[in-house]
Short mmCIF file of C-alpha atoms in Angstrom, two decimals:
data_model
loop_
_atom_site.label_atom_id
_atom_site.label_comp_id
_atom_site.label_asym_id
_atom_site.label_seq_id
_atom_site.Cartn_x
_atom_site.Cartn_y
_atom_site.Cartn_z
CA MET R 1 4.76 -25.33 -16.70
CA SER R 2 2.89 -22.17 -15.11
CA HIS R 3 3.02 -20.28 -11.96
CA ASN R 4 0.66 -17.90 -10.24
CA ILE R 5 0.51 -14.12 -10.26
CA TYR R 6 -1.15 -13.10 -6.74
CA VAL R 7 -2.90 -9.63 -6.95
CA THR R 8 -3.48 -8.49 -3.40
CA ASN R 9 -5.49 -5.48 -2.49
CA LEU R 10 -4.60 -4.19 0.86
CA SER R 11 -6.77 -1.16 0.91
CA GLY R 12 -10.11 -0.87 2.57
CA HIS R 13 -12.06 -0.72 -0.82
CA ASP R 14 -12.52 -2.93 -3.92
CA GLN R 15 -9.94 -2.23 -6.61
CA GLU R 16 -10.37 -2.76 -10.40
CA PHE R 17 -7.41 -3.91 -12.47
CA GLU R 18 -6.91 -4.27 -16.23
CA VAL R 19 -5.16 -7.69 -17.11
CA HIS R 20 -3.37 -7.90 -20.21
CA GLY R 21 -1.78 -11.21 -21.32
CA TRP R 22 -3.83 -13.47 -18.92
CA ASN R 23 -7.26 -14.09 -17.71
CA ASN R 24 -8.53 -13.81 -21.38
CA ASN R 25 -7.55 -10.13 -21.01
CA GLN R 26 -10.57 -9.64 -18.74
CA ASN R 27 -10.64 -7.06 -16.06
CA ILE R 28 -10.72 -8.08 -12.37
CA THR R 29 -12.02 -6.48 -9.23
CA VAL R 30 -10.26 -7.48 -6.14
CA GLY R 31 -12.07 -6.93 -3.03
CA ALA R 32 -10.72 -5.08 0.19
CA GLY R 33 -8.14 -7.19 2.10
CA GLN R 34 -8.51 -9.84 -0.68
CA THR R 35 -6.20 -11.64 -3.18
CA TRP R 36 -6.92 -12.86 -6.82
CA THR R 37 -4.92 -15.61 -8.32
CA ILE R 38 -4.03 -15.51 -11.92
CA ASN R 39 -2.31 -18.61 -13.73
CA ALA R 40 0.54 -17.39 -15.82
CA PRO R 41 2.15 -19.87 -18.24
CA ASP R 42 5.89 -19.96 -18.52
CA GLY R 43 7.00 -17.75 -21.34
CA SER R 44 4.01 -15.46 -21.14
CA SER R 45 4.07 -11.76 -20.74
CA GLY R 46 1.56 -9.10 -19.72
CA ALA R 47 0.71 -6.39 -17.28
CA ILE R 48 -1.57 -5.87 -14.30
CA ILE R 49 -2.85 -2.28 -14.33
CA ALA R 50 -4.74 -0.38 -11.55
CA VAL R 51 -7.76 1.48 -12.86
CA HIS R 52 -8.84 4.74 -11.21
CA ASP R 53 -12.24 6.29 -12.29
CA GLY R 54 -11.87 4.65 -15.54
CA HIS R 55 -8.32 5.70 -16.33
CA GLU R 56 -5.23 3.51 -16.33
CA GLY R 57 -2.64 4.03 -13.61
CA GLU R 58 0.33 2.24 -12.12
CA GLN R 59 1.11 -1.08 -13.69
CA ALA R 60 3.09 -4.32 -13.02
CA GLU R 61 4.61 -5.52 -16.16
CA ILE R 62 5.69 -9.26 -16.03
CA THR R 63 7.40 -11.76 -18.24
CA LYS R 64 7.45 -15.35 -16.83
CA ASN R 65 10.55 -17.52 -17.44
CA GLY R 66 12.20 -15.19 -19.87
CA TRP R 67 15.91 -15.09 -20.82
CA GLY R 68 18.10 -17.33 -18.76
CA GLY R 69 15.21 -19.03 -17.13
CA ASN R 70 14.44 -15.94 -15.10
CA ASP R 71 11.31 -13.84 -14.48
CA PHE R 72 11.42 -10.21 -15.50
CA ILE R 73 9.27 -7.76 -13.66
CA ASP R 74 8.95 -4.00 -13.38
CA LEU R 75 6.66 -1.22 -11.97
CA SER R 76 5.71 1.49 -14.48
CA ASN R 77 3.93 4.87 -13.85
CA ILE R 78 4.34 6.11 -17.29
CA VAL R 79 0.54 6.14 -18.03
CA GLY R 80 -0.28 7.58 -14.68
CA ALA R 81 -0.88 6.83 -10.98
CA GLY R 82 -3.58 6.93 -8.35
CA GLY R 83 -2.35 4.40 -5.88
CA ASN R 84 0.60 2.55 -4.63
CA LEU R 85 1.70 -0.70 -6.35
CA THR R 86 4.64 -3.09 -6.00
CA VAL R 87 5.56 -6.30 -7.75
CA GLN R 88 8.10 -9.00 -6.75
CA GLN R 89 8.66 -12.51 -6.80
CA VAL R 90 6.96 -14.17 -3.72
CA ASP R 91 8.84 -13.66 -0.38
CA ASP R 92 11.79 -12.25 -2.18
CA PRO R 93 11.94 -8.60 -1.32
CA ALA R 94 15.32 -8.21 -3.15
CA THR R 95 13.40 -8.42 -6.41
CA ARG R 96 10.69 -5.81 -5.54
CA LYS R 97 10.04 -3.02 -8.06
CA GLY R 98 7.99 0.05 -7.25
CA ASP R 99 7.71 2.68 -4.33
CA PRO R 100 5.22 1.23 -1.71
CA LEU R 101 4.56 4.86 -0.77
CA PHE R 102 4.70 6.34 -4.21
CA MET R 103 1.49 8.59 -3.73
CA GLN R 104 2.56 9.77 -0.33
CA HIS R 105 5.94 10.78 -1.68
CA LEU R 106 4.19 12.35 -4.80
CA ASN R 107 1.90 14.45 -2.30
CA ASP R 108 4.88 15.56 -0.21
CA ALA R 109 6.88 16.64 -3.42
CA TRP R 110 3.74 18.71 -4.51
CA HIS R 111 3.46 20.55 -1.17
CA ARG R 112 7.18 21.37 -1.38
CA ALA R 113 7.13 22.52 -4.94
CA ASP R 114 7.65 26.25 -5.88
CA ALA R 115 5.07 28.36 -7.60
CA GLY R 116 6.56 27.84 -10.97
CA THR R 117 6.61 24.06 -10.70
CA ARG R 118 3.08 23.93 -9.39
CA GLN R 119 1.90 26.07 -12.27
CA ALA R 120 3.64 23.94 -14.92
CA LEU R 121 1.91 20.87 -13.50
CA GLU R 122 -1.46 22.31 -12.99
CA LEU R 123 -3.26 20.40 -15.59
CA CYS R 124 -1.67 16.89 -15.02
CA VAL R 125 -1.68 16.79 -11.24
CA HIS R 126 -5.05 16.36 -9.79
CA ARG R 127 -5.97 17.21 -6.35
CA ASP R 128 -8.75 17.20 -3.80
CA ASN R 129 -10.35 20.14 -2.01
CA ASN R 130 -7.37 20.09 0.60
CA ASP R 131 -4.79 20.27 -2.34
CA ASN R 132 -3.64 16.75 -1.61
CA VAL R 133 -2.75 14.84 -4.82
CA THR R 134 -5.29 12.20 -5.93
CA CYS R 135 -3.88 11.05 -9.17
CA ILE R 136 -1.67 12.15 -12.15
CA ASP R 137 -1.93 11.78 -15.75
CA ALA R 138 0.35 9.91 -18.09
CA ILE R 139 3.93 10.89 -17.29
CA LYS R 140 4.93 10.20 -20.93
CA ASP R 141 2.77 13.00 -22.20
CA TRP R 142 4.06 15.66 -19.79
CA PRO R 143 8.00 16.05 -19.74
CA ALA R 144 7.53 18.60 -16.83
CA LEU R 145 5.86 15.88 -14.78
CA GLU R 146 8.57 13.32 -15.75
CA ASN R 147 11.16 15.69 -14.14
CA PHE R 148 9.00 16.27 -11.13
CA VAL R 149 8.39 12.53 -10.43
CA ARG R 150 12.28 11.94 -10.81
CA THR R 151 12.79 14.08 -7.84
CA PHE R 152 11.37 11.40 -5.41
CA ALA R 153 11.02 8.26 -7.47
CA ASP R 154 13.89 7.96 -9.64
CA GLY R 155 15.37 4.28 -9.66
CA LYS R 156 12.22 3.01 -7.90
CA THR R 157 9.70 2.68 -10.88
CA TYR R 158 9.52 3.28 -14.69
CA ILE R 159 9.04 6.99 -15.11
CA GLY R 160 10.05 7.61 -18.83
CA VAL R 161 9.59 5.30 -21.84
CA GLY R 162 12.99 3.68 -21.33
CA ALA R 163 14.97 2.46 -24.25
CA TRP R 164 12.73 2.40 -27.07
CA GLY R 165 12.47 3.64 -30.77
CA GLY R 166 16.10 4.27 -30.97
CA SER R 167 16.31 6.43 -27.87
CA PRO R 168 18.74 5.11 -25.13
CA GLY R 169 16.13 6.16 -22.42
CA ASN R 170 17.09 6.90 -18.70
CA ALA R 171 19.56 4.48 -17.19
CA ASN R 172 17.55 4.25 -13.84
CA ASP R 173 14.43 3.30 -15.88
CA ASN R 174 16.31 0.76 -17.94
CA ASN R 175 17.45 -0.89 -14.83
CA GLN R 176 14.02 -1.52 -13.75
CA SER R 177 13.88 -4.30 -16.21
CA SER R 178 16.70 -6.37 -14.41
CA ALA R 179 16.22 -10.17 -14.26
CA ALA R 180 14.73 -11.55 -11.02
CA HIS R 181 15.81 -14.71 -9.24
CA GLY R 182 14.64 -17.62 -11.49
CA ASN R 183 11.10 -18.63 -12.17
CA THR R 184 8.46 -18.54 -9.46
CA ASP R 185 5.14 -17.12 -8.37
CA ILE R 186 4.78 -13.27 -8.51
CA GLN R 187 3.26 -11.05 -5.89
CA VAL R 188 1.44 -7.74 -7.07
CA THR R 189 0.34 -5.72 -4.08
CA TYR R 190 -2.02 -2.64 -4.22
CA ASN R 191 -2.57 -0.17 -1.32
CA ASP R 192 -3.67 3.46 -0.71
CA GLY R 193 -1.19 3.33 2.03
CA ASP R 194 1.83 1.12 2.27
CA ALA R 195 2.12 -1.32 -0.41
CA THR R 196 4.67 -3.42 1.08
CA PRO R 197 3.70 -6.92 0.33
CA PRO R 198 2.62 -9.57 3.01
CA LYS R 199 5.55 -11.22 4.69
CA THR R 200 4.41 -14.67 3.52
CA ASN R 201 2.33 -15.89 0.59
CA PRO R 202 -1.14 -16.51 1.85
CA ILE R 203 -2.69 -17.79 -1.59
CA LEU R 204 -3.90 -21.19 -2.46
CA PRO R 205 -3.37 -22.59 -5.85
CA PRO R 206 -5.84 -21.92 -8.61
CA GLN R 207 -9.15 -23.91 -8.16
CA GLN R 208 -9.04 -25.30 -11.64
CA ASP R 209 -5.85 -27.26 -10.48
CA ILE R 210 -8.34 -29.50 -8.46
CA SER R 211 -9.06 -31.96 -11.27
CA SER R 212 -10.42 -34.93 -9.52
CA ALA R 213 -13.18 -33.27 -7.59
CA GLN R 214 -16.60 -32.03 -8.86
CA VAL R 215 -19.01 -29.91 -7.12
CA GLY R 216 -21.99 -31.86 -6.47
CA GLY R 217 -24.11 -29.26 -4.48
CA PRO R 218 -23.55 -27.90 -0.99
CA GLY R 219 -20.41 -29.26 0.52
CA ILE R 220 -16.57 -29.05 0.47
CA ILE R 221 -14.02 -29.82 -2.14
CA LEU R 222 -11.48 -31.39 0.10
CA SER R 223 -7.78 -31.42 -1.16
CA ASN R 224 -4.81 -33.32 0.60
CA HIS R 225 -1.42 -32.00 -0.46
CA ARG R 226 0.69 -34.36 1.52
CA ASN R 227 2.50 -37.55 0.05
CA GLU R 228 0.46 -39.79 2.16
CA ASP R 229 -3.24 -40.53 2.75
CA GLN R 230 -4.92 -38.33 5.24
CA GLN R 231 -8.06 -38.75 7.29
CA PHE R 232 -10.25 -35.80 7.82
CA ALA R 233 -13.01 -35.35 10.52
CA PHE R 234 -16.02 -33.07 10.22
CA TYR R 235 -17.54 -31.75 13.34
CA ASN R 236 -21.10 -30.08 13.32
CA ASN R 237 -21.40 -27.73 16.19
CA TYR R 238 -23.82 -28.92 19.06
CA TRP R 239 -25.49 -25.40 19.22
CA ASN R 240 -25.07 -22.05 17.46
CA GLY R 241 -25.80 -18.49 18.67
CA ASN R 242 -25.24 -14.98 17.65
CA GLY R 243 -21.52 -15.00 17.42
CA THR R 244 -21.23 -18.10 19.61
CA ALA R 245 -21.26 -21.73 19.22
CA GLY R 246 -21.02 -25.12 21.24
CA ALA R 247 -18.01 -26.69 19.57
CA ASN R 248 -18.28 -30.47 19.11
CA PHE R 249 -15.15 -32.33 20.29
CA ASP R 250 -16.39 -36.13 20.39
CA ARG R 251 -18.77 -36.64 17.66
CA PRO R 252 -17.25 -36.44 14.08
CA ASP R 253 -19.67 -36.97 11.09
CA PRO R 254 -18.59 -37.71 8.54
CA ILE R 255 -14.89 -38.96 8.71
CA THR R 256 -13.38 -39.42 5.27
CA THR R 257 -9.98 -40.28 3.79
CA VAL R 258 -8.43 -38.38 1.04
CA ASN R 259 -5.65 -40.06 -1.02
CA ALA R 260 -2.20 -38.56 -1.02
CA ASN R 261 -2.17 -35.32 -3.42
CA ASP R 262 -5.69 -35.85 -4.34
CA SER R 263 -9.14 -34.24 -3.90
CA LEU R 264 -12.73 -35.41 -3.32
CA PHE R 265 -16.17 -33.72 -3.08
CA VAL R 266 -17.76 -34.09 0.49
CA PRO R 267 -21.52 -33.34 0.37
CA LEU R 268 -23.00 -31.72 3.48
CA PRO R 269 -26.39 -30.49 4.62
CA THR R 270 -26.99 -26.81 4.35
CA SER R 271 -27.46 -26.79 8.06
CA PHE R 272 -23.89 -27.85 8.76
CA LYS R 273 -21.98 -25.29 10.88
CA GLY R 274 -18.72 -26.35 12.32
CA ARG R 275 -15.17 -27.43 11.07
CA VAL R 276 -13.06 -29.90 9.45
CA GLN R 277 -9.62 -30.95 10.67
CA ARG R 278 -7.07 -33.60 10.23
CA GLY R 279 -8.01 -36.72 12.13
CA THR R 280 -9.89 -36.66 15.47
CA GLN R 281 -6.89 -35.54 17.85
CA LEU R 282 -5.91 -32.14 19.14
CA PRO R 283 -3.89 -29.97 18.63
CA ALA R 284 -5.14 -29.45 15.14
CA THR R 285 -5.76 -26.81 12.51
CA TRP R 286 -9.36 -25.89 12.22
CA VAL R 287 -11.06 -24.95 8.91
CA GLU R 288 -14.44 -23.41 10.36
CA PHE R 289 -17.32 -22.86 8.11
CA GLN R 290 -21.22 -22.81 7.68
CA ILE R 291 -22.70 -24.22 4.56
CA ARG R 292 -25.72 -21.69 4.46
CA ALA R 293 -26.02 -18.45 6.58
CA ASP R 294 -29.46 -17.24 7.46
CA ASP R 295 -28.65 -13.70 6.46
CA ASP R 296 -27.46 -14.02 2.93
CA GLY R 297 -27.92 -17.73 2.14
CA GLY R 298 -24.25 -18.04 1.17
CA ALA R 299 -21.39 -20.19 2.76
CA HIS R 300 -18.80 -18.45 5.04
CA GLY R 301 -15.74 -19.69 6.53
CA ASP R 302 -12.16 -19.13 7.93
CA ILE R 303 -9.09 -20.72 9.38
CA SER R 304 -8.52 -21.12 13.27
CA LEU R 305 -5.31 -21.91 15.04
CA GLN R 306 -6.85 -21.50 18.33
CA GLN R 307 -7.05 -25.13 19.27
CA GLY R 308 -3.57 -25.80 17.78
CA CYS R 309 -1.83 -26.14 14.49
CA ASP R 310 -0.77 -29.45 12.76
CA GLY R 311 -0.04 -27.75 9.29
CA ALA R 312 -1.21 -25.23 6.85
CA ALA R 313 -4.74 -24.92 5.38
CA THR R 314 -6.66 -22.75 3.20
CA ILE R 315 -10.37 -21.94 2.33
CA ALA R 316 -11.66 -20.69 -0.87
CA SER R 317 -14.84 -19.83 -2.52
CA THR R 318 -15.96 -21.77 -5.67
CA ASP R 319 -18.54 -19.34 -7.00
CA GLY R 320 -15.95 -17.45 -9.18
CA SER R 321 -15.52 -14.53 -6.77
CA GLY R 322 -11.95 -15.44 -5.91
CA ARG R 323 -12.23 -15.10 -2.19
CA PHE R 324 -9.94 -17.07 0.01
CA ASN R 325 -7.94 -17.10 3.09
CA GLY R 326 -5.36 -19.12 5.06
CA PHE R 327 -1.71 -20.05 4.57
CA GLN R 328 0.27 -22.70 2.77
CA HIS R 329 3.87 -22.70 4.31
CA ASP R 330 5.03 -24.96 7.12
CA ILE R 331 5.14 -23.32 10.48
CA VAL R 332 5.26 -26.44 12.62
CA SER R 333 8.53 -28.05 11.91
CA GLY R 334 10.80 -24.99 12.54
CA ALA R 335 8.66 -23.73 15.66
CA PRO R 336 10.37 -23.21 19.03
CA GLU R 337 9.83 -26.08 21.27
CA ALA R 338 8.28 -24.06 23.76
CA ALA R 339 5.26 -23.58 21.28
CA VAL R 340 4.94 -27.24 20.74
CA ARG R 341 2.55 -29.84 22.01
CA ASN R 342 2.63 -33.21 20.29
CA LYS R 343 -0.74 -34.94 19.56
CA PRO R 344 -1.48 -37.95 21.71
CA ASP R 345 -0.10 -40.30 18.84
CA GLY R 346 3.13 -38.29 18.71
CA THR R 347 2.56 -36.12 15.71
CA ARG R 348 4.33 -32.90 16.18
CA ALA R 349 1.74 -29.80 16.42
CA LEU R 350 1.72 -26.33 17.95
CA ASP R 351 -0.14 -25.91 21.17
CA THR R 352 -3.54 -24.09 21.74
CA THR R 353 -3.59 -20.32 21.81
CA VAL R 354 -6.84 -20.00 24.01
CA GLY R 355 -6.57 -22.78 26.41
CA ASN R 356 -8.55 -26.25 26.75
CA TRP R 357 -8.49 -29.17 29.11
CA ASN R 358 -4.77 -29.65 28.42
CA GLY R 359 -3.71 -26.37 29.86
CA GLY R 360 -3.93 -22.49 29.48
CA PRO R 361 -2.97 -20.44 26.40
CA ASN R 362 0.56 -21.04 25.01
CA GLN R 363 2.30 -17.62 24.74
CA ALA R 364 5.09 -19.04 22.68
CA ALA R 365 2.60 -20.46 20.17
CA ILE R 366 0.70 -17.12 19.92
CA GLU R 367 3.95 -15.15 19.19
CA TRP R 368 5.20 -17.75 16.68
CA GLU R 369 1.91 -17.83 14.73
CA ASN R 370 1.56 -13.97 14.83
CA GLU R 371 4.98 -13.72 13.36
CA GLN R 372 4.40 -16.51 10.76
CA VAL R 373 0.81 -16.09 9.80
CA GLY R 374 -0.84 -13.07 11.43
CA GLN R 375 -4.35 -12.87 12.68
CA ARG R 376 -5.69 -11.53 9.28
CA ARG R 377 -4.99 -14.98 7.76
CA ALA R 378 -6.17 -17.14 10.64
CA TYR R 379 -7.60 -16.80 14.04
CA ILE R 380 -4.96 -16.89 16.63
CA VAL R 381 -6.55 -15.16 19.65
CA GLY R 382 -9.90 -13.41 19.92
CA GLY R 383 -12.88 -13.49 17.49
CA THR R 384 -12.03 -10.48 15.25
CA GLY R 385 -9.48 -9.41 12.66
CA THR R 386 -9.54 -12.49 10.50
CA ASP R 387 -11.06 -12.19 6.95
CA ASP R 388 -14.18 -14.00 6.18
CA VAL R 389 -14.32 -16.18 3.04
CA ALA R 390 -17.87 -16.20 1.44
CA SER R 391 -19.25 -18.44 -1.43
CA ALA R 392 -22.63 -17.87 -2.79
CA ASN R 393 -23.01 -21.28 -4.17
CA ASN R 394 -22.66 -23.00 -0.64
CA CYS R 395 -19.50 -24.95 -1.63
CA PHE R 396 -15.85 -24.26 -0.51
CA ALA R 397 -12.52 -25.56 -1.68
CA VAL R 398 -10.60 -26.61 1.53
CA ASP R 399 -6.93 -27.42 1.08
CA PHE R 400 -4.70 -29.04 3.87
CA TYR R 401 -0.94 -28.99 3.39
#
């Protein structure tokens, strides 16, 4: 078996990572606000290392399905630091390793340090013109730096080399290698600010898992993750403007059926700009997209819950860029009744957040979806704040759960 390692970059800039042990040991660059999915077979080990100006920094060290059937994860700063990094099992904060505000705590400690400490660290603590710390060198090479970092990060991250080569190491460092809770997906989160992971995992499975679908040109690789056949309807907008569109509610074309737990390729004209949803009834989760944009010639898409939610959905590029958005977890079955409006056929769903002919915006649905998903992963209200997914090859992978 295998699981996934999700590398999320919450910062406002692209971030490079070395990948050791997976991804053919090739570096990845994760875009601002994006997540990269790495497949990690059970029994494998490796590291995800942030790179700053060509230098290795903070790193997440991971062993999948190790002793006792548990994952083993830790966060190490022994080769340096230039940002904040955490690692944990998905949606299990009790397994978290690393200080989400390591660099902020480092900077505070630097400004509180006495003159003697600052002089001893002058060559290994690098600052900007305002004397704020930008990065540090490898802690393992500077004993004074190790002592300094322990004043604010002891027990939160690997600081020394630990038990190695006959040395007992530091007990708080050794405790970083404690077992996690079983064998599951791993979340690695980077940020210049707070690197606390997202509350829920927003990531879709690796695209190579779509085995029965083949890209045949512009269109959608459509996947149904339910244990029953599902019908999906594509709606091309009636008209499109600059940031506006005339939504099509009554003329789906095409309508296709995807077998249970299967995928297929749906070819579409490059002029298509609209959505796909389950069936033809509302409320429904919308996957909105255009196959070819006028400005860059690529496909662009997102997830919208504004006309309701009848289950999770994700949208992902298929051009190798690793871009995607959406969510996978069930937010319908446990929703408060005030947020629910069943479809005409009786299927449970969440009500509209913007209003339509059935009534105005449902505040309970808005609050529940913001809590469970958030505006960054799907449009809940308004037309901003949701990450755009782009695919240069005019083809998306769309998954319904």
